[in-house]
Amino acid sequence: MLRAVSETDAYANLVLPSAIAEAQLSPQDAALATELTYGTLRRLGTYDAIIAAAADRSPDSIDPAVLDALRLAVHQLLATRVASHAAVNESVNLVATESGRGASSFANAVLRRIARESGDEWQEHIESSARSDDERLALRSAHPVWVIRALRRALIAEGRSEELEALLEADNASPDVTLVALPGLAEPGEPRLPYAPTAFASAGGDPRHAVEASGGTVRVQDEGSQLVALALAGAAPITAGERWLDLCAGPGGKTALLAAVAREHDVTLEANEVVPVRARLVRKALRAVPGEIEVHEQDGRTLAASRPGEFDRILVDAPCTGLGALRRRPEARWRKSPADVAELVPLQVELLSAALDALAPGGIVAYVTCSPHLAETTGVVKEVLRDRADVRELDARAVIADVAMAPIDLAEDGRVGSGSAQLWPHRHGTDAMFLALLQRSSIDDTSSGKED
């Protein structure tokens, strides 16, 4: 798995389950494989700093296959109960198989040096060379400095900067498996989760069995993802005959949930996904919902521009950095950079603007990202609203509070008039999903010249 992530940019959470099934691992070995994979990826930056100190050379100068084996060994040595001699010997043998005897001698020397000190001692050693408090926090929390600063800014916007370390700890905790029961097609199991009425926790074991047994009417889906989709449905009373669109639908989890709600209210839903492989995943996700749902394969901006004024509700689950799902995609923190934010924001602005043009009068767009980065969230909304006198922002926090089964602590973001909502792993036990609800003016408002 580590080689797949390093060489092909694979996401461990997507490829690991099938690899475990193919290897026919026992439940105990599957749990160990998962911990070794996720744990190593989660703390990659910290482990690289330890390897650099022990090897007296930059990780960039180490053969990639050898480096991955060293990372795996360091995780076993410093963060698991695997016996030190076993971790060293197995890892050295792995390096010998992959890269030869000379590389295995190097790995043996590095790992034996690391094994002589505890994790706390190595942590103190690498932090002593940090050039700033943020660098020390980055090494301690296994987050890049730029991510830490982005998360801090997002919390400051809510007046809750003191929650930063709790958030970083939550990012490094293994998340529970959360399931969704598609409304009208399945009933939530036990234990129920506090907020989304469709959400419940896995009883343990491989959740694929529950998914397969339900025919897809029960699916794995984070509670935060469920909440933002249900908020679009709950933002205003639903009228039979409405037309809905999921503009950036892949891989289809939110689409399936919206489709189930649409089916209950005699609503027509369409979906769109520009990447063919992901479009196939959307169609697969929709098989559990009776009825025909058209799935387009177009650039969302092009599709929306070709359908002006047609839709009553549109979900824009925009492509983003994914910094809100670091619990589930631990490698993403090392793969992304500030340059990705700069590249994504214009696309996010264009998708949201195009979606607003595709709304019928009175229609609502839910702008969603799995990122709390202010540039991708409130920054995009502010940029789009700057030139839109025909659009007003609804109170997404109030809508989520109405949807949720229990009181939910959603802080204001500090902007006057903003009603956006930000979920957090440390506060809500969900991915850090962002939601803004934007409504286009009704015909009466437009004709009277009124600005909402």
Coordinates of C-alpha atoms in Angstrom, one line a residue:
M1 CA 0.0 0.0 0.0
L2 CA 2.8 2.4 0.8
R3 CA 4.4 1.9 -2.6
A4 CA 1.1 2.4 -4.3
V5 CA 0.5 5.7 -2.5
S6 CA 4.1 6.8 -3.3
E7 CA 4.3 5.6 -6.9
T8 CA 0.8 6.0 -8.3
D9 CA -0.8 8.6 -6.0
A10 CA -3.3 6.0 -4.8
Y11 CA -5.6 6.7 -1.9
A12 CA -5.2 4.1 0.8
N13 CA -8.8 4.2 1.8
L14 CA -9.9 3.3 -1.8
V15 CA -7.3 0.5 -2.5
L16 CA -6.7 -1.1 0.9
P17 CA -10.1 -2.8 1.3
S18 CA -9.8 -4.7 -2.0
A19 CA -6.2 -5.6 -1.3
I20 CA -7.2 -7.0 2.1
A21 CA -9.9 -9.0 0.5
E22 CA -7.6 -10.3 -2.3
A23 CA -5.1 -11.4 0.3
Q24 CA -7.9 -13.1 2.3
L25 CA -6.5 -11.8 5.6
S26 CA -8.1 -12.8 8.8
P27 CA -9.9 -10.0 10.8
Q28 CA -7.0 -9.7 13.1
D29 CA -4.4 -9.4 10.3
A30 CA -6.7 -7.1 8.4
A31 CA -6.8 -4.8 11.4
L32 CA -3.0 -4.9 11.7
A33 CA -2.5 -4.2 8.0
T34 CA -4.9 -1.2 8.3
E35 CA -3.1 0.2 11.3
L36 CA 0.3 -0.2 9.7
T37 CA -0.8 1.4 6.5
Y38 CA -2.8 4.3 8.0
G39 CA -0.5 4.9 10.9
T40 CA 2.6 5.1 8.7
L41 CA 0.9 7.4 6.2
R42 CA -0.6 9.6 8.9
R43 CA 2.8 10.4 10.5
L44 CA 4.9 10.4 7.4
G45 CA 6.5 13.8 7.9
T46 CA 7.4 13.1 11.5
Y47 CA 8.9 9.7 10.6
D48 CA 10.9 11.2 7.7
A49 CA 12.4 13.7 10.2
I50 CA 13.4 10.8 12.5
I51 CA 14.9 8.8 9.6
A52 CA 16.8 11.9 8.4
A53 CA 18.3 12.3 11.9
A54 CA 19.2 8.6 12.2
A55 CA 20.6 8.2 8.7
D56 CA 22.2 11.6 8.7
R57 CA 20.9 12.2 5.2
S58 CA 17.8 13.7 3.6
P59 CA 14.9 11.3 2.9
D60 CA 14.9 12.6 -0.7
S61 CA 18.3 11.0 -1.2
I62 CA 17.0 7.5 -0.1
D63 CA 15.7 5.1 -2.7
P64 CA 11.8 5.4 -2.5
A65 CA 11.3 1.7 -1.9
V66 CA 13.8 1.7 0.9
L67 CA 12.3 4.8 2.4
D68 CA 8.8 3.3 2.5
A69 CA 10.2 0.2 4.2
L70 CA 12.0 2.4 6.8
R71 CA 8.8 4.4 7.4
L72 CA 6.8 1.2 8.0
A73 CA 9.5 0.0 10.4
V74 CA 9.6 3.3 12.3
H75 CA 5.9 3.2 12.8
Q76 CA 6.2 -0.4 14.2
L77 CA 9.1 0.6 16.5
L78 CA 7.7 3.8 17.9
A79 CA 3.9 3.5 17.8
T80 CA 2.9 -0.2 18.0
R81 CA 3.4 -3.2 20.3
V82 CA 5.4 -5.1 17.6
A83 CA 8.6 -6.4 19.1
S84 CA 11.6 -4.3 18.1
H85 CA 13.6 -7.3 16.8
A86 CA 10.8 -8.4 14.7
A87 CA 10.1 -5.0 13.2
V88 CA 13.8 -4.5 12.4
N89 CA 14.4 -8.0 11.0
E90 CA 11.2 -8.1 8.8
S91 CA 11.9 -4.6 7.5
V92 CA 15.6 -5.4 6.7
N93 CA 14.5 -8.6 4.8
L94 CA 11.9 -6.5 2.9
V95 CA 14.5 -4.0 1.8
A96 CA 16.8 -6.9 0.8
T97 CA 14.1 -8.3 -1.4
E98 CA 13.1 -5.0 -2.9
S99 CA 16.5 -3.3 -3.3
G100 CA 19.4 -5.7 -2.6
R101 CA 21.8 -6.6 0.1
G102 CA 23.7 -3.2 0.2
A103 CA 20.4 -1.3 0.8
S104 CA 19.5 -3.8 3.5
S105 CA 22.7 -3.1 5.4
F106 CA 21.9 0.6 5.3
A107 CA 18.4 -0.1 6.5
N108 CA 19.7 -2.3 9.3
A109 CA 22.0 0.3 10.6
V110 CA 19.4 3.1 10.5
L111 CA 16.7 1.0 12.2
R112 CA 19.0 -0.3 15.0
R113 CA 19.9 3.3 15.8
I114 CA 16.2 4.3 15.9
A115 CA 15.4 1.2 18.1
R116 CA 17.8 2.3 20.8
E117 CA 15.6 5.3 21.8
S118 CA 11.9 5.7 22.6
G119 CA 9.4 7.5 20.6
D120 CA 9.3 10.4 23.1
E121 CA 13.1 10.7 23.0
W122 CA 13.1 10.9 19.2
Q123 CA 10.3 13.4 19.3
E124 CA 12.3 15.6 21.6
H125 CA 15.3 15.2 19.4
I126 CA 13.6 16.3 16.1
E127 CA 11.7 19.1 17.8
S128 CA 14.9 20.6 19.2
S129 CA 15.9 21.4 15.6
A130 CA 12.6 23.2 14.7
R131 CA 13.0 26.8 13.7
S132 CA 9.6 28.0 15.0
D133 CA 6.7 27.0 17.2
D134 CA 4.7 26.0 14.1
E135 CA 7.5 23.7 13.0
R136 CA 7.6 22.1 16.4
L137 CA 3.8 21.6 16.3
A138 CA 4.1 20.2 12.8
L139 CA 6.5 17.6 13.9
R140 CA 4.5 16.8 17.0
S141 CA 1.1 16.6 15.2
A142 CA 2.3 15.2 11.9
H143 CA 0.8 18.0 9.8
P144 CA 2.6 20.2 7.4
V145 CA 3.1 23.8 8.6
W146 CA 0.9 25.3 5.9
V147 CA -2.0 23.0 6.9
I148 CA -1.6 23.9 10.5
R149 CA -1.8 27.6 9.7
A150 CA -4.8 27.2 7.4
L151 CA -6.7 25.3 10.1
R152 CA -5.7 27.9 12.7
R153 CA -7.1 30.7 10.5
A154 CA -10.4 28.8 10.1
L155 CA -10.7 28.3 13.8
I156 CA -9.8 32.0 14.5
A157 CA -12.6 33.0 12.1
E158 CA -15.0 31.2 14.5
G159 CA -13.3 32.7 17.6
R160 CA -12.1 29.2 18.6
S161 CA -8.3 29.2 18.0
E162 CA -7.8 27.4 21.3
E163 CA -9.3 24.2 19.7
L164 CA -6.3 23.8 17.2
E165 CA -4.5 21.0 19.0
A166 CA -7.8 19.1 19.6
L167 CA -8.4 19.3 15.9
L168 CA -4.9 18.1 15.0
E169 CA -5.4 15.2 17.5
A170 CA -8.7 14.3 15.9
D171 CA -7.1 14.3 12.5
N172 CA -4.7 11.6 13.7
A173 CA -7.4 9.4 15.3
S174 CA -8.8 6.4 13.4
P175 CA -12.4 7.4 12.5
D176 CA -15.3 5.1 13.3
V177 CA -17.2 3.6 10.3
T178 CA -20.4 5.5 9.7
L179 CA -23.3 4.2 7.7
V180 CA -26.2 5.8 5.9
A181 CA -29.7 4.3 5.5
L182 CA -31.2 5.7 2.4
P183 CA -34.6 7.1 3.5
G184 CA -37.6 5.2 2.3
L185 CA -35.4 2.3 1.3
A186 CA -33.7 1.2 4.6
E187 CA -34.0 1.9 8.3
P188 CA -30.9 3.0 10.3
G189 CA -29.5 0.4 12.6
E190 CA -28.0 0.8 16.1
P191 CA -26.2 2.6 17.5
R192 CA -27.7 5.8 16.0
L193 CA -25.5 8.8 15.6
P194 CA -26.5 12.1 17.1
Y195 CA -27.2 14.4 14.2
A196 CA -28.2 13.0 10.8
P197 CA -31.5 11.0 11.0
T198 CA -30.1 8.6 8.4
A199 CA -26.8 7.9 10.2
F200 CA -25.7 5.0 12.4
A201 CA -22.5 3.4 13.4
S202 CA -21.1 0.1 12.1
A203 CA -21.6 -2.7 14.6
G204 CA -18.1 -3.9 13.8
G205 CA -16.4 -6.1 11.2
D206 CA -16.3 -5.4 7.5
P207 CA -19.0 -2.9 6.6
R208 CA -19.2 -4.3 3.1
H209 CA -21.2 -7.2 4.3
A210 CA -23.9 -4.8 5.5
V211 CA -23.8 -2.9 2.3
E212 CA -24.1 -6.0 0.1
A213 CA -26.8 -7.5 2.2
S214 CA -28.9 -4.3 1.8
G215 CA -28.5 -4.2 -1.9
G216 CA -26.8 -0.8 -1.5
T217 CA -29.6 0.9 0.4
V218 CA -27.2 1.0 3.3
R219 CA -23.8 2.6 2.5
V220 CA -20.7 3.8 4.2
Q221 CA -20.9 7.6 4.4
D222 CA -19.6 10.1 6.9
E223 CA -22.3 11.8 9.0
G224 CA -21.1 15.2 7.9
S225 CA -21.6 14.3 4.3
Q226 CA -25.1 13.1 5.1
L227 CA -25.9 16.4 7.0
V228 CA -24.9 18.7 4.1
A229 CA -26.9 16.7 1.6
L230 CA -30.0 16.6 3.9
A231 CA -29.6 20.3 4.5
L232 CA -30.1 21.0 0.8
A233 CA -33.3 19.0 0.9
G234 CA -34.4 20.7 4.1
A235 CA -33.6 24.2 3.2
A236 CA -37.2 24.9 2.0
P237 CA -40.4 22.8 1.7
I238 CA -40.2 20.4 -1.2
T239 CA -42.8 20.7 -4.0
A240 CA -43.6 17.7 -6.2
G241 CA -42.2 18.2 -9.7
E242 CA -39.0 20.0 -8.6
R243 CA -35.9 19.4 -10.6
W244 CA -32.6 18.8 -8.7
L245 CA -29.0 18.5 -9.9
D246 CA -25.9 17.1 -8.3
L247 CA -23.3 19.0 -10.4
C248 CA -20.1 17.3 -9.2
A249 CA -21.5 14.0 -8.2
G250 CA -18.5 11.5 -8.0
P251 CA -18.2 9.1 -6.3
G252 CA -22.0 9.2 -5.7
G253 CA -22.7 8.9 -2.0
K254 CA -24.5 12.3 -1.6
T255 CA -26.2 11.6 -5.0
A256 CA -27.7 8.4 -3.7
L257 CA -28.9 10.1 -0.6
L258 CA -30.5 13.0 -2.5
A259 CA -32.0 10.5 -5.0
A260 CA -33.7 8.6 -2.1
V261 CA -35.2 11.9 -0.8
A262 CA -36.2 13.0 -4.3
R263 CA -38.0 9.6 -4.8
E264 CA -40.1 10.2 -1.6
H265 CA -41.2 13.6 -2.9
D266 CA -41.8 13.0 -6.6
V267 CA -38.8 15.1 -7.6
T268 CA -36.6 14.6 -10.7
L269 CA -32.9 14.3 -10.0
E270 CA -30.0 14.5 -12.5
A271 CA -26.3 14.0 -11.7
N272 CA -23.1 15.1 -13.5
E273 CA -19.5 13.9 -13.1
V274 CA -16.8 15.0 -15.5
V275 CA -14.4 12.1 -14.8
P276 CA -15.7 8.9 -16.6
V277 CA -14.4 6.5 -13.9
R278 CA -16.1 8.5 -11.2
A279 CA -19.3 8.8 -13.3
R280 CA -19.4 5.0 -13.3
L281 CA -19.2 5.0 -9.5
V282 CA -22.1 7.4 -9.4
R283 CA -24.2 5.1 -11.6
K284 CA -23.2 2.2 -9.3
A285 CA -24.2 4.1 -6.2
L286 CA -27.6 4.9 -7.8
R287 CA -28.5 1.3 -8.6
A288 CA -30.1 0.9 -5.1
V289 CA -32.6 3.7 -5.8
P290 CA -35.6 2.7 -8.0
G291 CA -36.2 4.8 -11.1
E292 CA -34.1 6.2 -13.9
I293 CA -31.6 9.0 -12.9
E294 CA -29.6 10.5 -15.8
V295 CA -25.9 10.8 -15.1
H296 CA -24.1 13.3 -17.4
E297 CA -20.4 13.3 -18.1
Q298 CA -19.6 16.9 -18.7
D299 CA -17.6 19.8 -17.3
G300 CA -20.0 21.1 -14.6
R301 CA -19.6 24.6 -15.8
T302 CA -20.6 23.7 -19.3
L303 CA -23.6 21.7 -18.2
A304 CA -24.9 24.4 -15.9
A305 CA -24.4 27.1 -18.6
S306 CA -26.5 25.0 -21.0
R307 CA -29.4 24.7 -18.6
P308 CA -30.1 28.3 -17.4
G309 CA -33.0 28.7 -14.9
E310 CA -33.9 25.0 -15.0
F311 CA -33.2 23.6 -11.5
D312 CA -34.8 24.2 -8.1
R313 CA -31.9 22.8 -6.1
I314 CA -28.3 22.2 -7.0
L315 CA -25.6 20.5 -5.0
V316 CA -22.1 21.8 -5.8
D317 CA -19.8 19.4 -3.9
A318 CA -16.8 21.2 -5.4
P319 CA -13.4 19.7 -6.0
C320 CA -11.2 20.8 -3.1
T321 CA -8.0 20.0 -1.2
G322 CA -9.8 17.5 1.1
L323 CA -8.2 18.9 4.2
G324 CA -11.4 18.1 6.1
A325 CA -11.0 14.4 5.6
L326 CA -7.5 13.8 6.8
R327 CA -8.7 11.2 9.3
R328 CA -9.8 9.0 6.3
R329 CA -7.2 10.1 3.8
P330 CA -4.1 10.5 5.9
E331 CA -1.7 10.7 2.9
A332 CA -3.6 13.8 1.6
R333 CA -1.8 16.1 4.0
W334 CA 1.6 15.3 2.5
R335 CA 0.3 15.3 -1.1
K336 CA -1.3 18.8 -1.1
S337 CA 0.3 22.2 -1.1
P338 CA -0.8 25.9 -1.1
A339 CA -0.5 25.8 -4.9
D340 CA -3.4 23.3 -5.0
V341 CA -5.6 25.9 -3.2
A342 CA -4.6 28.6 -5.7
E343 CA -5.5 26.3 -8.6
L344 CA -8.8 25.1 -7.2
V345 CA -10.3 28.3 -6.0
P346 CA -11.0 29.7 -9.5
L347 CA -12.6 26.4 -10.5
Q348 CA -14.8 26.5 -7.3
V349 CA -15.9 30.1 -8.1
E350 CA -16.8 29.2 -11.7
L351 CA -18.7 26.1 -10.7
L352 CA -20.7 28.0 -8.0
S353 CA -21.4 30.9 -10.4
A354 CA -22.6 28.6 -13.1
A355 CA -24.8 26.7 -10.7
L356 CA -26.5 29.9 -9.6
D357 CA -27.3 30.7 -13.2
A358 CA -28.8 27.3 -13.7
L359 CA -31.3 27.9 -10.8
A360 CA -34.9 28.7 -11.3
P361 CA -36.2 31.8 -9.5
G362 CA -36.3 30.9 -5.8
G363 CA -34.0 27.9 -6.3
I364 CA -31.2 27.0 -3.9
V365 CA -27.6 26.0 -4.3
A366 CA -25.7 24.1 -1.6
Y367 CA -22.0 24.9 -1.9
V368 CA -20.1 22.1 -0.2
T369 CA -16.4 21.4 0.4
C370 CA -14.6 18.8 2.4
S371 CA -12.2 21.4 3.5
P372 CA -12.2 24.2 6.2
H373 CA -9.6 26.3 4.3
L374 CA -11.1 29.8 4.2
A375 CA -10.0 30.4 0.6
E376 CA -12.1 27.4 -0.5
T377 CA -15.1 28.1 1.7
T378 CA -16.2 31.5 2.8
G379 CA -13.7 33.1 0.4
V380 CA -15.4 31.5 -2.6
V381 CA -18.8 32.4 -1.4
K382 CA -17.8 36.0 -0.8
E383 CA -16.2 36.2 -4.3
V384 CA -19.3 34.9 -6.0
L385 CA -21.8 37.1 -4.0
R386 CA -19.8 40.2 -4.7
D387 CA -21.3 40.5 -8.2
R388 CA -24.7 38.9 -7.5
A389 CA -27.5 41.2 -6.5
D390 CA -29.9 38.4 -7.4
V391 CA -28.7 35.9 -4.7
R392 CA -28.9 35.9 -0.9
E393 CA -27.2 33.6 1.6
L394 CA -29.5 31.5 3.8
D395 CA -28.7 30.5 7.3
A396 CA -27.1 27.1 6.8
R397 CA -26.5 26.7 10.5
A398 CA -30.2 27.0 11.2
V399 CA -31.0 24.5 8.5
I400 CA -28.6 22.0 9.8
A401 CA -29.9 22.5 13.3
D402 CA -33.4 21.8 12.0
V403 CA -32.2 18.6 10.2
A404 CA -30.2 17.4 13.2
M405 CA -31.8 15.2 15.8
A406 CA -29.8 16.6 18.7
P407 CA -28.5 20.1 19.4
I408 CA -25.4 20.8 17.4
D409 CA -22.7 23.4 18.2
L410 CA -22.1 25.4 15.0
A411 CA -20.1 28.6 15.5
E412 CA -20.4 31.7 13.5
D413 CA -17.6 32.5 11.1
G414 CA -17.3 36.1 12.1
R415 CA -18.5 37.7 8.8
V416 CA -21.5 40.0 9.2
G417 CA -24.5 38.4 7.5
S418 CA -22.8 35.1 6.8
G419 CA -24.9 32.0 7.5
S420 CA -22.4 29.3 6.4
A421 CA -21.8 26.2 8.6
Q422 CA -18.5 24.4 9.3
L423 CA -18.4 20.9 10.8
W424 CA -15.3 19.7 12.6
P425 CA -13.9 16.2 13.5
H426 CA -13.0 17.3 17.0
R427 CA -16.3 19.0 17.8
H428 CA -18.8 16.9 15.9
G429 CA -17.1 13.6 15.1
T430 CA -17.5 14.2 11.4
D431 CA -15.3 15.2 8.5
A432 CA -14.7 19.0 8.4
M433 CA -17.5 19.7 5.9
F434 CA -18.4 23.2 4.9
L435 CA -21.8 24.3 3.7
A436 CA -23.3 27.5 2.3
L437 CA -26.8 27.8 1.1
L438 CA -27.5 30.4 -1.6
Q439 CA -30.9 31.3 -2.9
R440 CA -31.7 33.0 -6.2
S441 CA -34.3 35.8 -6.0
S442 CA -37.9 34.9 -6.8
I443 CA -39.7 36.4 -9.8
D444 CA -41.4 38.9 -7.6
D445 CA -38.2 40.1 -6.1
T446 CA -36.5 40.4 -9.5
S447 CA -39.4 42.3 -11.1
S448 CA -39.7 44.8 -8.2
G449 CA -36.0 45.5 -8.2
K450 CA -35.7 44.3 -4.6
E451 CA -32.3 42.9 -3.5
D452 CA -32.4 39.9 -1.2

